[in-house]
XYZ file of C-alpha atoms in Angstrom:
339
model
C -25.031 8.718 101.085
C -25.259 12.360 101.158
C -23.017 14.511 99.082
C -22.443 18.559 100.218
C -24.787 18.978 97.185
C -27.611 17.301 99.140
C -27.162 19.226 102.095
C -27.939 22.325 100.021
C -31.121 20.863 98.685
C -32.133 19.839 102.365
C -31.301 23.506 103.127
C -34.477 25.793 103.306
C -33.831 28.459 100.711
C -33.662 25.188 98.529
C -37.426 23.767 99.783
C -38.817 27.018 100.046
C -37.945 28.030 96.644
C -38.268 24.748 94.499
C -40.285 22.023 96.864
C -42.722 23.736 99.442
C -43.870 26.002 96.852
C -44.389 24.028 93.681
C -48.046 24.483 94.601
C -47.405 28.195 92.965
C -45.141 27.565 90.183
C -46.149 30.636 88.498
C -44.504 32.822 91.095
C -41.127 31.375 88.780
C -42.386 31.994 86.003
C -43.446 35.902 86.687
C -39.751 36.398 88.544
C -38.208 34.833 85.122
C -39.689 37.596 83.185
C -38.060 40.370 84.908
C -34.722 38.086 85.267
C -34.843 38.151 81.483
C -35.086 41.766 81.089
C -31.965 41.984 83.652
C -29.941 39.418 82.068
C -30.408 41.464 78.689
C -29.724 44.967 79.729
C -26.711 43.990 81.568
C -24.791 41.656 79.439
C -26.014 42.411 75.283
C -22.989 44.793 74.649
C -20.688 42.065 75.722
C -23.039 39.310 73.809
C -22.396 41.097 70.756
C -18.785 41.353 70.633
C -18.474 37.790 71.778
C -21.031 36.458 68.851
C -18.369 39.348 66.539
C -15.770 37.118 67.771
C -16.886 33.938 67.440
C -18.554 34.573 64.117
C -16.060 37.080 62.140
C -14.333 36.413 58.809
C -10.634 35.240 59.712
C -8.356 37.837 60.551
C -11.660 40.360 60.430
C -10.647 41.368 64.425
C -7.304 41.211 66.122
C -8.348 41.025 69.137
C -11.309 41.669 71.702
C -10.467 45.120 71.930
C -10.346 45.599 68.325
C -13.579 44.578 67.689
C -14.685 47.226 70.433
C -12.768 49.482 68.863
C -13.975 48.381 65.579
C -17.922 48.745 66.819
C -17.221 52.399 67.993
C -15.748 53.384 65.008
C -18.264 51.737 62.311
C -21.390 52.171 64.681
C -21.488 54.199 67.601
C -22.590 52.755 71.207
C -25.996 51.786 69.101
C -23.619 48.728 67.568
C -23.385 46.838 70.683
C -26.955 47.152 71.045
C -27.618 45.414 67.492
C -30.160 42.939 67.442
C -31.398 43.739 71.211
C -34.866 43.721 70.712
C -34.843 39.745 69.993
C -33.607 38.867 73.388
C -35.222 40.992 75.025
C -38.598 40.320 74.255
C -37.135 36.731 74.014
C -35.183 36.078 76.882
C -37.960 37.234 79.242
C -40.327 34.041 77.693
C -36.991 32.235 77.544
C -36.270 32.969 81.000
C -40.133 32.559 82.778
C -40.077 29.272 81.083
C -36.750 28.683 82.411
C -37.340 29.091 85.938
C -40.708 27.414 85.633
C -39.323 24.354 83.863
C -36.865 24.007 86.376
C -39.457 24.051 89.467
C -41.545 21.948 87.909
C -38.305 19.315 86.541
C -37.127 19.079 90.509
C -40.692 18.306 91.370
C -40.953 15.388 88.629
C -37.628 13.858 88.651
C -37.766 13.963 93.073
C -41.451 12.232 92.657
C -39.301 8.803 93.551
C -36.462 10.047 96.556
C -37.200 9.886 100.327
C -39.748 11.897 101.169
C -40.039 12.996 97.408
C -37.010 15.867 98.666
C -34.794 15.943 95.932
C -30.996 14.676 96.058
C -27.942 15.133 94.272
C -28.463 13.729 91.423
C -32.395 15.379 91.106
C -30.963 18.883 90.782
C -28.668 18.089 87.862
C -31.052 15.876 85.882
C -33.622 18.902 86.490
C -31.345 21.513 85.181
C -30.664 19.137 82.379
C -34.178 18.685 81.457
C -34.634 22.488 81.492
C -31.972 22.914 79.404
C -33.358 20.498 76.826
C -36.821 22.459 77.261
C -35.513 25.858 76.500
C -33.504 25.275 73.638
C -36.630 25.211 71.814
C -37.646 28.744 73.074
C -33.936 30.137 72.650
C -33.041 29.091 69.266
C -35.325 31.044 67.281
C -34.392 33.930 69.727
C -30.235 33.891 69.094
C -30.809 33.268 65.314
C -32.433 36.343 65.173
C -29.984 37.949 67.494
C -27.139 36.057 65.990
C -27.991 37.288 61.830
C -28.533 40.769 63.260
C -25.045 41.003 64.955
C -22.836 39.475 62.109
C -24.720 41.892 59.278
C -21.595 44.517 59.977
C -19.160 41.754 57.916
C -21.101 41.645 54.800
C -20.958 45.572 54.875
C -17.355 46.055 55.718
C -16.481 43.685 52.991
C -18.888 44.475 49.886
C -19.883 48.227 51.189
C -21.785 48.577 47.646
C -24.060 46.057 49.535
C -27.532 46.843 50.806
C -28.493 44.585 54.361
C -31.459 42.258 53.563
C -32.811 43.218 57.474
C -32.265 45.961 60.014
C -34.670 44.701 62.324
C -36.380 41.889 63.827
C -39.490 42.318 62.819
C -37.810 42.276 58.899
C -35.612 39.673 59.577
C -38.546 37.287 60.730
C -40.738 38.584 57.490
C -37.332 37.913 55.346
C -36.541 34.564 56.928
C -40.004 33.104 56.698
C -41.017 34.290 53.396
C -38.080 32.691 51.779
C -37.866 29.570 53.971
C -40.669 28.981 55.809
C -41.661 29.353 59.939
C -39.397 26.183 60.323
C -36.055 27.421 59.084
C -36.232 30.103 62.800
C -34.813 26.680 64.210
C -31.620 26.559 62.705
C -28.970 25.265 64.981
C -31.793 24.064 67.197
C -29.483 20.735 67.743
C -26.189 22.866 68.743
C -28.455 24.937 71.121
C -29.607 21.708 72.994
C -26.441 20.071 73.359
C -24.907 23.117 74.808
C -28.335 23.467 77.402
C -28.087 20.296 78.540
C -24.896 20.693 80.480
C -24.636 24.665 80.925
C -27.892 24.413 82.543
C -26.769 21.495 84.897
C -24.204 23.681 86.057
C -25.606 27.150 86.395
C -28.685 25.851 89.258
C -27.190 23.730 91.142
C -23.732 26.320 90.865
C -26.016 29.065 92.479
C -27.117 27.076 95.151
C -23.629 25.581 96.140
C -22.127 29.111 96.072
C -24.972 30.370 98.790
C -24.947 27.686 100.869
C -21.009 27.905 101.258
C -21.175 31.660 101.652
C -24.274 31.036 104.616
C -21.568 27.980 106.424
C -18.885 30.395 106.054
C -20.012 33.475 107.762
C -22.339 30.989 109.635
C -25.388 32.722 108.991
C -29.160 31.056 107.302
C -28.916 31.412 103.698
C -31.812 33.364 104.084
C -29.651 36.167 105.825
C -27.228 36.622 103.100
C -26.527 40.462 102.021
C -27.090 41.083 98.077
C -23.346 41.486 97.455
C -23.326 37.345 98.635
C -25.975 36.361 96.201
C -24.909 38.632 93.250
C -21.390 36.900 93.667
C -23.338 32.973 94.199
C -24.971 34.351 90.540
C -21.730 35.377 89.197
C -20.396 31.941 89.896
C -22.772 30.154 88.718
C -22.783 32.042 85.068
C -19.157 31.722 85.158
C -19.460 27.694 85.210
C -22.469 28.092 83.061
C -20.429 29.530 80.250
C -16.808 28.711 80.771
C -17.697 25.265 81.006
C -19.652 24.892 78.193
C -17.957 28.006 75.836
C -16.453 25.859 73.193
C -20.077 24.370 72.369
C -22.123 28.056 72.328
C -19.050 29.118 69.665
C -20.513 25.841 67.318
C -23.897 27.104 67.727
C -22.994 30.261 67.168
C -21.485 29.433 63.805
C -24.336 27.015 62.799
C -26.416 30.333 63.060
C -24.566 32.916 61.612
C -24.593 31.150 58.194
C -27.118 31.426 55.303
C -29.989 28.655 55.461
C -29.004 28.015 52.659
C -25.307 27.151 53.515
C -26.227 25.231 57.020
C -24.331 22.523 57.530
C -24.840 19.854 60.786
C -23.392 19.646 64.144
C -20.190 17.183 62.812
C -19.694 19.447 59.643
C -19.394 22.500 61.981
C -16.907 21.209 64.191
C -14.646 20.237 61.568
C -14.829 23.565 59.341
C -13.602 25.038 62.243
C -10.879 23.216 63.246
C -9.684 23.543 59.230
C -9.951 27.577 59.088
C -8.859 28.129 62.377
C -7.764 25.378 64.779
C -8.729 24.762 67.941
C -8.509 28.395 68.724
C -12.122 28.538 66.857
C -13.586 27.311 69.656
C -12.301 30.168 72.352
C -12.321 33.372 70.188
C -14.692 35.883 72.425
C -14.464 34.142 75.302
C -12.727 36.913 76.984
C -16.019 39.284 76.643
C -18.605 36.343 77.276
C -16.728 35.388 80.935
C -16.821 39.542 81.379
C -20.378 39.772 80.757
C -21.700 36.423 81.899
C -20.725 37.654 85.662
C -22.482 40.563 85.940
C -25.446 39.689 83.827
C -26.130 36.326 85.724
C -25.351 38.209 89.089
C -28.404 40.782 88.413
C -30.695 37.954 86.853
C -30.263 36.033 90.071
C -31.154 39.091 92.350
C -33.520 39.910 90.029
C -35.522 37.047 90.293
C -34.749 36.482 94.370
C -36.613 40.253 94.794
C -39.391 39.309 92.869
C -39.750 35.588 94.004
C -39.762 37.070 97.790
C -42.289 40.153 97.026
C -44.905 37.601 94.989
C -44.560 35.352 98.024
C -45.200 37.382 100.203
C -48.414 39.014 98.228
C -49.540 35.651 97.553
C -49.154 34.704 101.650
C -50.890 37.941 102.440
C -53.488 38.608 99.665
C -56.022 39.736 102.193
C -53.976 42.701 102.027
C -55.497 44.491 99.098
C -55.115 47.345 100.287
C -51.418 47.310 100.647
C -49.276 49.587 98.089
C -46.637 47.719 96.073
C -43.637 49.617 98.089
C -45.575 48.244 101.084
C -45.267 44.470 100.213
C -41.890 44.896 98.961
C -40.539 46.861 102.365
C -42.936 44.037 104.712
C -42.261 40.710 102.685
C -38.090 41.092 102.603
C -38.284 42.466 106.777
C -40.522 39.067 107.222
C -38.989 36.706 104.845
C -36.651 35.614 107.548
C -39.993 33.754 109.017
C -40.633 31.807 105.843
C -36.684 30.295 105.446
């Protein structure tokens, strides 16, 4: 029986981009990097005062716009940009992997269906699988992140205090001389079980919202203006993080912690119902649905641009000759051809 999902994978931005092509899975990989570096540039000033939020001694910040207010104040513009180094180097691994993972999961897990195209139920257990994958990549990347945004409590509270790490090249010397290469893992287990769902949203999410955007103004997906896929990548991070918010504020609090004061998953849950109700498990979500719209949106388009140009180059490597501004203006005035 097909579902409205598996019309979208029969569609063919869907096999050009995850079936036809697996033969070239690196072209993912490549267009993940620069997604990363979009993804990061976009949304860390919101990331920050969500992980402030989510994070913060109770009663520290009245509000979202307190802790803005708050960063300005103590910081500058350079506060929201605490810790930025760590996902960006990070995310653009984190994101090239992935991309890559995912390509390569709908490939596997379709190996069985008619024709080995995927279906329905492919797509989700692919973006599970990826999100399962990445956690391992991520964690180590928002518990650097994560120590370096939440430093600003310690010195608001005991201002005598001197931070053990400014940066992330001294918080990874700090954190592995006293505890070892292992410890960069804490709250590897909250990190997966918020993946495993968020990322079973955001693909298929993406390519739901382009396919009903193509049926609507009855055009190929492959015709749709930027403004229709930065709003399909907006969607899509909206579900991604709305859906699975009240799990990324656990993980966040499994990582803002000492290593020495890490508790589990269970423990978590409950110290945060005790010091702050169920309300522990929305605070920042106001900032996190603000950014995750625009930074998902230019991730998205990010990686579309540089999926299509590598395409093309790789179609047309006889070309040598060709400048980069050449491929770029020739492969999206031909990519019609190739949908």
């Amino acid at each position: 029986r097909d579902t409205y999902l598996t019309s979208v994978l029969h569609s063919p931005i869907f096999k050009e981009s995850y079936y036809h092509l697996y033969g070239f899975v690196w072209v993912d990989y490549v267009a993940g990097i620069f997604g990363g570096v979009a993804v990061v540039l976009v949304g860390h000033p919101f990331d920050t005062t969500k992980t402030r939020l989510q994070t913060s001694p109770p009663n520290f910040y009245a509000s979202a716009s307190d802790c803005v207010q708050k960063t300005l104040r103590w910081e500058g513009v350079e506060g929201f940009y605490k810790g930025i180094w760590s996902p960006l180097a990070g995310q653009m691994i984190f994101r090239a992997v992935s991309f890559g993972t995912f390509t390569a999961s709908v490939h596997f897990v379709s190996k069985n269906s008619t024709n080995d195209v995927p279906n329905a139920s492919n797509i989700v257990a692919a973006g599970a699988i990826t999100g399962f994958v990445v956690s391992v990549v991520e964690t180590p990347i928002d518990l650097c992140k994560t120590r370096l945004q939440t430093q600003i409590f310690r010195s608001q509270i005991y201002p005598e205090s001197k931070p053990l790490f400014t940066t992330v090249r001294g918080f990874l010397e700090h954190r592995i001389y006293r505890h070892g290469l292992g410890s960069l893992w804490q709250g590897w287990t909250a990190t997966a079980i918020r993946n495993v769902p968020a990322n079973a949203i955001l693909f298929p999410g993406n390519l739901i919202c382009r396919k009903s955007i193509a049926q609507y103004n009855d055009i190929p997906v492959s015709e749709l203006k930027l403004h229709h896929r930065l709003f399909s990548g907006a969607a899509a991070g909206l579900g991604y993080w709305m859906g699975t918010y009240p799990l990324d504020a656990i993980k966040s609090r499994m990582q803002s912690v000492r290593f020495e004061e890490r508790q589990g998953w269970w423990s978590t849950v409950r110290m945060m119902i005790k010091e702050g109700g169920w309300r522990s498990f929305t605070r920042g979500i106001v900032p996190c649905a603000i950014r995750s719209a625009p930074a998902c949106a230019a991730m998205f388009s990010t990686v579309d641009f540089v999926r299509d140009t590598l395409r093309y180059y790789h179609r047309h490597s006889s070309f040598t000759g060709t400048s980069i501004p050449g491929i770029v203006q020739v492969a999206h005035a031909e990519k019609k051809q190739y949908n």
